[in-house]
Amino acid sequence: MRKIEIKLQDEDYYDFLSISTDEELSVEENLKKIIRYHLIIYRNKKKIKNKKLFH
């Protein structure tokens, strides 16, 4: 497991906190959700590319 540290401007942090709170998530949970989403998109694009190569 890796530790990621992100520095944000106060205004950006509070805006993101507001978004997270609206979704009933902590800031950390929301960041993990965003990362998982991007990983899924990335992996699906790879799968589609590989399918095209073999068809």
Short mmCIF file of C-alpha atoms in Angstrom, two decimals, residues 29-52:
data_model
loop_
_atom_site.label_atom_id
_atom_site.label_comp_id
_atom_site.label_asym_id
_atom_site.label_seq_id
_atom_site.Cartn_x
_atom_site.Cartn_y
_atom_site.Cartn_z
CA GLU A 29 -13.41 8.02 0.93
CA ASN A 30 -14.36 10.34 -1.88
CA LEU A 31 -10.78 10.46 -3.17
CA LYS A 32 -10.64 6.66 -3.12
CA LYS A 33 -13.94 6.56 -5.01
CA ILE A 34 -12.56 8.92 -7.68
CA ILE A 35 -9.36 6.88 -8.01
CA ARG A 36 -11.32 3.62 -8.35
CA TYR A 37 -13.51 5.22 -11.01
CA HIS A 38 -10.48 6.29 -13.05
CA LEU A 39 -8.90 2.86 -12.69
CA ILE A 40 -12.05 1.20 -13.97
CA ILE A 41 -12.16 3.54 -16.96
CA TYR A 42 -8.47 2.96 -17.68
CA ARG A 43 -8.77 -0.82 -17.44
CA ASN A 44 -11.86 -0.90 -19.63
CA LYS A 45 -10.09 1.14 -22.31
CA LYS A 46 -7.22 -1.36 -22.22
CA LYS A 47 -9.66 -4.25 -22.61
CA ILE A 48 -11.33 -2.60 -25.59
CA LYS A 49 -7.95 -1.98 -27.25
CA ASN A 50 -6.94 -5.59 -26.71
CA LYS A 51 -10.25 -6.84 -28.12
CA LYS A 52 -9.73 -4.78 -31.27
#
